[in-house]
Amino acid sequence: IQVNMDVDIILRNAGFDPARIFAGAPIPAEYRYTTASSDSLLIDNDRNQILLIGSAHVKEQDTELDSERLTIFLRSSDSGQAENGNDPLVTSASGISYALADGSVIMRDGKEMEAYSDHLRYDMDKNIVTLTTDVPRAQEERHQVKLFSLDPETGKATSSLFADRAIFYRNSNYAIFTGKVEVRDGSGELYCDRLVLYFSAASKKDSDRMISGGGGDQKLKRAVASGNVRMKDPKSTLECDWMALYFSSGAAGNPTETRAVSGLLHSGKSRLSRIVCEGNVRGETIGESENAENSFGALGGGGRGGRRFVADMVVSDQDSDISELHGNVSMRDDETKLECDEMLIFG
């Protein structure tokens, strides 16, 4: 079945049965979880596919998805054809297996996040959303997955994340970004080869969404960066092989205060409380730091010329302003050099 005109359809989410899928079909309002529109529509009953072609747009609650083409793959139903008879407007599928969005993909998750990619795949059975690009970022700048965390009041981006691939494991509440990952916000930048973000559990209404990539009422709990890790702000840099960032709600002594972190999404809901670095840890501060939110907080400025250090492991507690340096520690500035096995720095 092909429709070459403006298309508006209603998709049901849980227990999807795309019977009489065209707009205006008698589908109760409580089942209208997801709506879609496009320039044309193709329903292939033999392959159990629905194709929305040209300016495809999907809306689900406050989440929207735009692409040049959207292909919905349906599960087969052994009894579907017998139940539906010969009605051409009733498919024999029992639900959505997965969906593919291709070409200029834009996903907006309410007023808090926007994501851009060349392709999006949503596996409904496993509840996994994958964003990918056609060409690696090193070859062409415009081909990359881009995510922006937005200020819900102004709509302006407060942080950004760039990668070649992003996978949201929504049942397990974490996301993996790979391929020259770059994270930015107003306070600093983070670079690595692989970044994993762990979130608090989503509410029932958010976990039931079809096209959401995360967000909603979720908060960032932990971030793990690996491979050529580099964190920097205007006054400091920190490099290592592996870094874990731990977050909590509100600021120490003031649960309503928040503190922006190096570009990580949802930083407005979570505050950086602890940093752990391992493997070839090295850092530098540039002169007396006026930025209390520098990348390794309690390590301080260390004189007009700054301070440089190396260690096997660094643990920085942002709440207590205490930093621990472990293993082959070397600290130096313009006037002094200190070497030891262990060092504690009190902010």
Coordinates of C-alpha atoms in Angstrom, one line a residue:
I1 CA 0.0 0.0 0.0
Q2 CA 1.5 3.4 -1.0
V3 CA 0.2 6.8 -0.3
N4 CA 1.8 9.7 -2.1
M5 CA 0.4 12.7 -0.3
D6 CA 0.7 14.3 3.1
V7 CA 0.6 11.5 5.7
D8 CA -0.5 11.7 9.3
I9 CA -0.6 8.4 11.2
I10 CA -1.0 7.2 14.8
L11 CA 1.4 4.6 16.2
R12 CA 0.6 2.7 19.3
N13 CA 3.6 1.9 21.6
A14 CA 3.1 -1.0 24.1
G15 CA 1.2 -3.9 22.5
F16 CA 1.3 -2.2 19.1
D17 CA -1.1 -3.6 16.6
P18 CA -1.1 -1.2 13.6
A19 CA -4.6 -2.1 12.5
R20 CA -6.1 0.7 10.4
I21 CA -3.0 2.7 10.8
F22 CA -4.2 5.7 8.7
A23 CA -5.1 8.9 10.5
G24 CA -8.8 9.1 11.4
A25 CA -9.0 5.4 12.3
P26 CA -11.0 4.7 15.5
I27 CA -8.0 4.3 17.8
P28 CA -8.8 5.4 21.4
A29 CA -7.0 8.4 22.7
E30 CA -5.3 6.5 25.4
Y31 CA -3.4 4.5 22.8
R32 CA -2.1 7.5 20.9
Y33 CA 1.3 7.4 22.4
T34 CA 3.2 8.2 19.2
T35 CA 2.1 10.1 16.1
A36 CA 4.0 10.4 12.8
S37 CA 3.8 12.4 9.6
S38 CA 5.7 12.4 6.2
D39 CA 5.4 13.3 2.6
S40 CA 4.6 9.7 1.6
L41 CA 3.9 6.4 3.1
L42 CA 4.5 2.8 2.1
I43 CA 3.1 -0.2 3.9
D44 CA 4.7 -3.5 2.9
N45 CA 2.7 -6.3 4.5
D46 CA 4.9 -9.0 3.0
R47 CA 8.0 -7.7 4.7
N48 CA 6.1 -6.3 7.7
Q49 CA 7.5 -2.8 7.2
I50 CA 6.1 0.7 7.3
L51 CA 8.1 3.4 5.4
L52 CA 7.7 7.1 6.0
I53 CA 9.5 8.9 3.2
G54 CA 10.3 12.6 3.0
S55 CA 10.3 15.0 6.0
A56 CA 9.5 12.1 8.4
H57 CA 8.4 13.5 11.8
V58 CA 7.6 11.4 14.9
K59 CA 6.2 12.9 18.1
E60 CA 5.8 11.2 21.4
Q61 CA 4.8 13.2 24.4
D62 CA 7.5 16.0 24.5
T63 CA 10.0 14.0 22.4
E64 CA 10.3 14.5 18.6
L65 CA 12.3 12.8 15.9
D66 CA 12.9 14.2 12.4
S67 CA 14.6 12.4 9.5
E68 CA 14.5 12.1 5.7
R69 CA 13.3 8.5 5.9
L70 CA 11.9 6.3 8.7
T71 CA 11.5 2.6 8.4
I72 CA 9.5 0.7 11.0
F73 CA 10.0 -3.1 11.2
L74 CA 7.1 -5.0 12.6
R75 CA 7.0 -8.4 14.3
S76 CA 5.2 -11.2 12.4
S77 CA 2.0 -12.6 13.9
D78 CA 1.1 -16.1 12.9
S79 CA -2.6 -15.5 13.6
G80 CA -2.7 -11.9 12.3
Q81 CA -3.8 -12.6 8.7
A82 CA -6.6 -15.0 9.8
E83 CA -7.9 -12.4 12.3
N84 CA -7.7 -9.5 9.8
G85 CA -9.1 -11.3 6.8
N86 CA -8.5 -9.6 3.5
D87 CA -8.7 -6.0 4.8
P88 CA -5.7 -4.2 3.2
L89 CA -5.6 -1.6 5.8
V90 CA -5.0 -4.1 8.6
T91 CA -1.5 -5.5 8.8
S92 CA -0.7 -9.0 10.2
A93 CA 2.0 -7.6 12.5
S94 CA 1.9 -7.9 16.3
G95 CA 4.1 -5.0 17.2
I96 CA 7.2 -2.9 16.5
S97 CA 10.5 -4.8 16.5
Y98 CA 12.8 -1.9 15.7
A99 CA 12.9 1.4 13.7
L100 CA 15.5 3.0 11.5
A101 CA 15.7 6.8 10.9
D102 CA 18.1 7.9 8.1
G103 CA 19.3 11.2 6.8
S104 CA 19.6 14.5 8.8
V105 CA 18.3 12.9 12.0
I106 CA 17.3 15.3 14.8
M107 CA 16.0 14.1 18.1
R108 CA 14.6 16.6 20.6
D109 CA 14.0 15.3 24.1
G110 CA 11.7 17.8 25.6
K111 CA 13.3 21.2 26.3
E112 CA 16.5 19.6 27.7
M113 CA 18.3 17.8 24.9
E114 CA 18.9 17.9 21.2
A115 CA 20.8 15.2 19.2
Y116 CA 21.9 15.2 15.6
S117 CA 23.2 12.2 13.6
D118 CA 23.1 10.6 10.2
H119 CA 21.3 7.5 11.4
L120 CA 19.2 6.4 14.4
R121 CA 18.2 2.9 15.3
Y122 CA 15.7 2.0 18.0
D123 CA 15.6 -1.6 19.1
M124 CA 12.2 -1.8 20.9
D125 CA 12.7 -5.3 22.3
K126 CA 16.0 -4.3 24.1
N127 CA 15.1 -0.6 24.5
I128 CA 18.4 0.6 23.0
V129 CA 18.8 3.8 20.9
T130 CA 21.9 4.0 18.7
L131 CA 23.1 7.1 16.9
T132 CA 25.7 6.8 14.2
T133 CA 27.4 8.7 11.4
D134 CA 28.3 8.0 7.8
V135 CA 31.9 9.2 7.8
P136 CA 34.3 9.2 10.7
R137 CA 34.7 12.7 12.2
A138 CA 38.4 12.8 11.3
Q139 CA 37.5 12.7 7.7
E140 CA 34.7 15.2 7.6
E141 CA 33.7 17.5 10.4
R142 CA 29.9 17.6 9.7
H143 CA 29.5 13.9 10.0
Q144 CA 29.4 13.3 13.7
V145 CA 26.9 12.6 16.5
K146 CA 26.1 15.8 18.3
L147 CA 24.3 16.2 21.6
F148 CA 23.4 19.4 23.2
S149 CA 22.1 19.9 26.8
L150 CA 19.7 22.8 26.8
D151 CA 18.6 25.4 29.3
P152 CA 14.8 24.6 29.6
E153 CA 14.0 28.3 30.1
T154 CA 16.1 29.9 27.3
G155 CA 16.5 27.0 25.0
K156 CA 20.2 27.7 24.6
A157 CA 22.9 25.0 24.8
T158 CA 24.7 24.8 28.1
S159 CA 26.9 21.9 27.2
S160 CA 27.7 19.8 24.1
L161 CA 29.0 16.3 23.3
F162 CA 30.5 15.1 20.1
A163 CA 31.3 11.5 19.1
D164 CA 31.2 9.1 16.1
R165 CA 28.7 6.8 17.8
A166 CA 26.3 7.0 20.8
I167 CA 24.4 4.1 22.3
F168 CA 21.7 4.6 25.0
Y169 CA 20.9 1.5 27.0
R170 CA 17.7 2.7 28.4
N171 CA 16.7 -0.3 30.5
S172 CA 20.1 -0.2 32.3
N173 CA 20.3 3.7 32.4
Y174 CA 23.7 4.2 30.8
A175 CA 25.0 5.5 27.5
I176 CA 28.3 4.9 25.7
F177 CA 30.0 7.4 23.4
T178 CA 33.0 6.3 21.2
G179 CA 35.3 7.8 18.5
K180 CA 37.1 11.0 19.4
V181 CA 34.7 12.0 22.1
E182 CA 34.6 15.7 22.9
V183 CA 32.6 17.3 25.7
R184 CA 32.3 21.1 26.3
D185 CA 30.5 23.6 28.5
G186 CA 31.2 27.0 30.0
S187 CA 33.6 25.8 32.6
G188 CA 35.8 23.4 30.6
E189 CA 36.4 20.6 28.1
L190 CA 36.8 16.8 28.2
Y191 CA 38.4 14.7 25.5
C192 CA 38.7 10.9 25.4
D193 CA 38.3 7.9 23.1
R194 CA 35.4 6.4 25.1
L195 CA 32.9 7.9 27.5
V196 CA 30.3 6.0 29.6
L197 CA 27.6 8.0 31.4
Y198 CA 25.5 6.3 34.2
F199 CA 22.1 7.9 35.1
S200 CA 19.6 7.4 37.8
A201 CA 16.6 5.2 37.0
A202 CA 14.1 6.8 34.7
S203 CA 10.5 7.2 35.8
K204 CA 7.9 4.9 34.3
K205 CA 6.6 7.5 31.9
D206 CA 10.1 8.1 30.5
S207 CA 11.1 4.4 30.3
D208 CA 8.0 3.7 28.3
R209 CA 8.9 6.2 25.5
M210 CA 9.7 4.9 22.1
I211 CA 12.1 7.5 20.8
S212 CA 13.6 9.2 23.8
G213 CA 17.4 9.0 24.2
G214 CA 17.4 9.7 28.0
G215 CA 16.8 12.8 29.9
G216 CA 13.4 13.4 31.5
D217 CA 13.9 13.3 35.3
Q218 CA 17.2 11.3 35.1
K219 CA 20.3 12.6 36.9
L220 CA 23.9 11.9 36.0
K221 CA 25.5 9.6 38.7
R222 CA 28.9 8.7 37.2
A223 CA 31.0 9.2 34.1
V224 CA 33.9 7.0 33.1
A225 CA 36.4 8.3 30.4
S226 CA 39.1 6.1 28.9
G227 CA 41.8 6.4 26.2
N228 CA 43.7 9.6 25.8
V229 CA 41.7 11.4 28.5
R230 CA 42.3 15.1 28.8
M231 CA 40.3 17.5 30.9
K232 CA 41.0 21.2 30.7
D233 CA 39.7 24.7 31.7
P234 CA 41.2 28.1 31.3
K235 CA 43.4 27.6 34.3
S236 CA 44.3 23.9 34.4
T237 CA 44.7 20.7 32.4
L238 CA 44.6 17.1 33.6
E239 CA 45.6 14.0 31.5
C240 CA 45.5 10.3 32.2
D241 CA 44.6 6.9 30.8
W242 CA 41.3 6.5 32.8
M243 CA 39.1 8.9 34.7
A244 CA 35.9 8.5 36.7
L245 CA 33.8 11.4 37.7
Y246 CA 31.2 11.0 40.5
F247 CA 28.2 13.2 40.9
S248 CA 25.6 14.1 43.5
S249 CA 22.6 16.3 43.7
G250 CA 23.1 19.9 44.8
A251 CA 26.3 21.4 46.2
A252 CA 28.0 20.5 49.5
G253 CA 26.2 22.3 52.3
N254 CA 23.6 23.6 49.9
P255 CA 21.5 20.9 48.2
T256 CA 19.8 23.5 45.9
E257 CA 23.1 24.8 44.4
T258 CA 24.4 23.2 41.3
R259 CA 27.8 23.4 39.7
A260 CA 28.6 23.0 36.0
V261 CA 31.1 20.2 35.1
S262 CA 33.2 19.8 32.0
G263 CA 30.5 19.6 29.4
L264 CA 28.7 16.6 30.7
L265 CA 25.0 16.4 29.9
H266 CA 22.5 17.2 32.6
S267 CA 25.1 19.0 34.7
G268 CA 22.3 21.3 35.9
K269 CA 20.8 18.4 37.8
S270 CA 24.1 16.9 39.1
R271 CA 27.2 18.3 40.8
L272 CA 30.7 16.9 40.5
S273 CA 31.8 15.6 43.9
R274 CA 34.8 13.3 43.3
I275 CA 37.4 12.7 40.6
V276 CA 39.5 9.5 40.3
C277 CA 42.3 9.3 37.7
E278 CA 44.6 6.3 37.0
G279 CA 47.4 5.6 34.6
N280 CA 50.1 8.1 33.6
V281 CA 48.3 11.0 35.5
R282 CA 49.8 14.4 34.8
G283 CA 48.4 17.8 35.3
E284 CA 49.2 21.5 35.2
T285 CA 47.8 24.7 36.7
I286 CA 48.5 28.0 35.1
G287 CA 49.4 30.6 37.7
E288 CA 47.1 31.5 40.6
S289 CA 43.7 30.0 39.7
E290 CA 40.8 32.4 40.0
N291 CA 38.4 29.6 38.9
A292 CA 37.3 27.6 41.9
E293 CA 35.8 25.0 39.6
N294 CA 39.1 24.1 37.9
S295 CA 39.5 20.6 36.6
F296 CA 41.2 19.2 39.7
G297 CA 39.9 21.6 42.3
A298 CA 42.0 21.2 45.5
L299 CA 45.3 21.0 43.6
G300 CA 45.4 24.8 43.4
G301 CA 47.4 27.3 41.4
G302 CA 50.9 26.9 42.8
G303 CA 52.5 30.3 42.2
R304 CA 52.7 32.7 39.4
G305 CA 54.2 30.2 37.0
G306 CA 51.7 27.4 37.9
R307 CA 52.3 23.9 39.2
R308 CA 53.0 20.6 37.3
F309 CA 52.6 17.1 38.7
V310 CA 52.7 13.5 37.7
A311 CA 51.5 10.4 39.6
D312 CA 50.2 6.9 39.1
M313 CA 46.8 7.8 40.6
V314 CA 44.9 10.9 41.8
V315 CA 41.8 11.1 43.9
S316 CA 40.2 14.6 44.3
D317 CA 37.3 15.1 46.7
Q318 CA 35.6 18.3 45.5
D319 CA 33.4 18.6 48.7
S320 CA 36.3 18.4 51.2
D321 CA 38.9 20.0 49.0
I322 CA 41.3 17.2 49.7
S323 CA 43.4 15.6 46.9
E324 CA 45.4 12.4 47.2
L325 CA 48.3 11.6 44.9
H326 CA 49.6 8.0 44.9
G327 CA 52.6 6.3 43.3
N328 CA 55.7 8.0 41.9
V329 CA 54.5 11.4 42.8
S330 CA 56.4 14.4 41.4
M331 CA 55.3 18.0 42.1
R332 CA 57.1 21.1 40.8
D333 CA 56.6 24.8 40.2
D334 CA 59.0 27.6 39.2
E335 CA 60.9 27.4 42.6
T336 CA 60.4 23.9 44.1
K337 CA 60.4 20.2 43.1
L338 CA 59.1 17.5 45.4
E339 CA 59.1 13.8 44.9
C340 CA 57.5 11.1 47.0
D341 CA 55.3 8.0 47.0
E342 CA 52.2 9.5 48.6
M343 CA 50.9 13.1 48.9
L344 CA 47.9 14.7 50.4
I345 CA 46.9 18.3 49.5
F346 CA 44.4 20.2 51.6
G347 CA 42.5 22.9 49.8

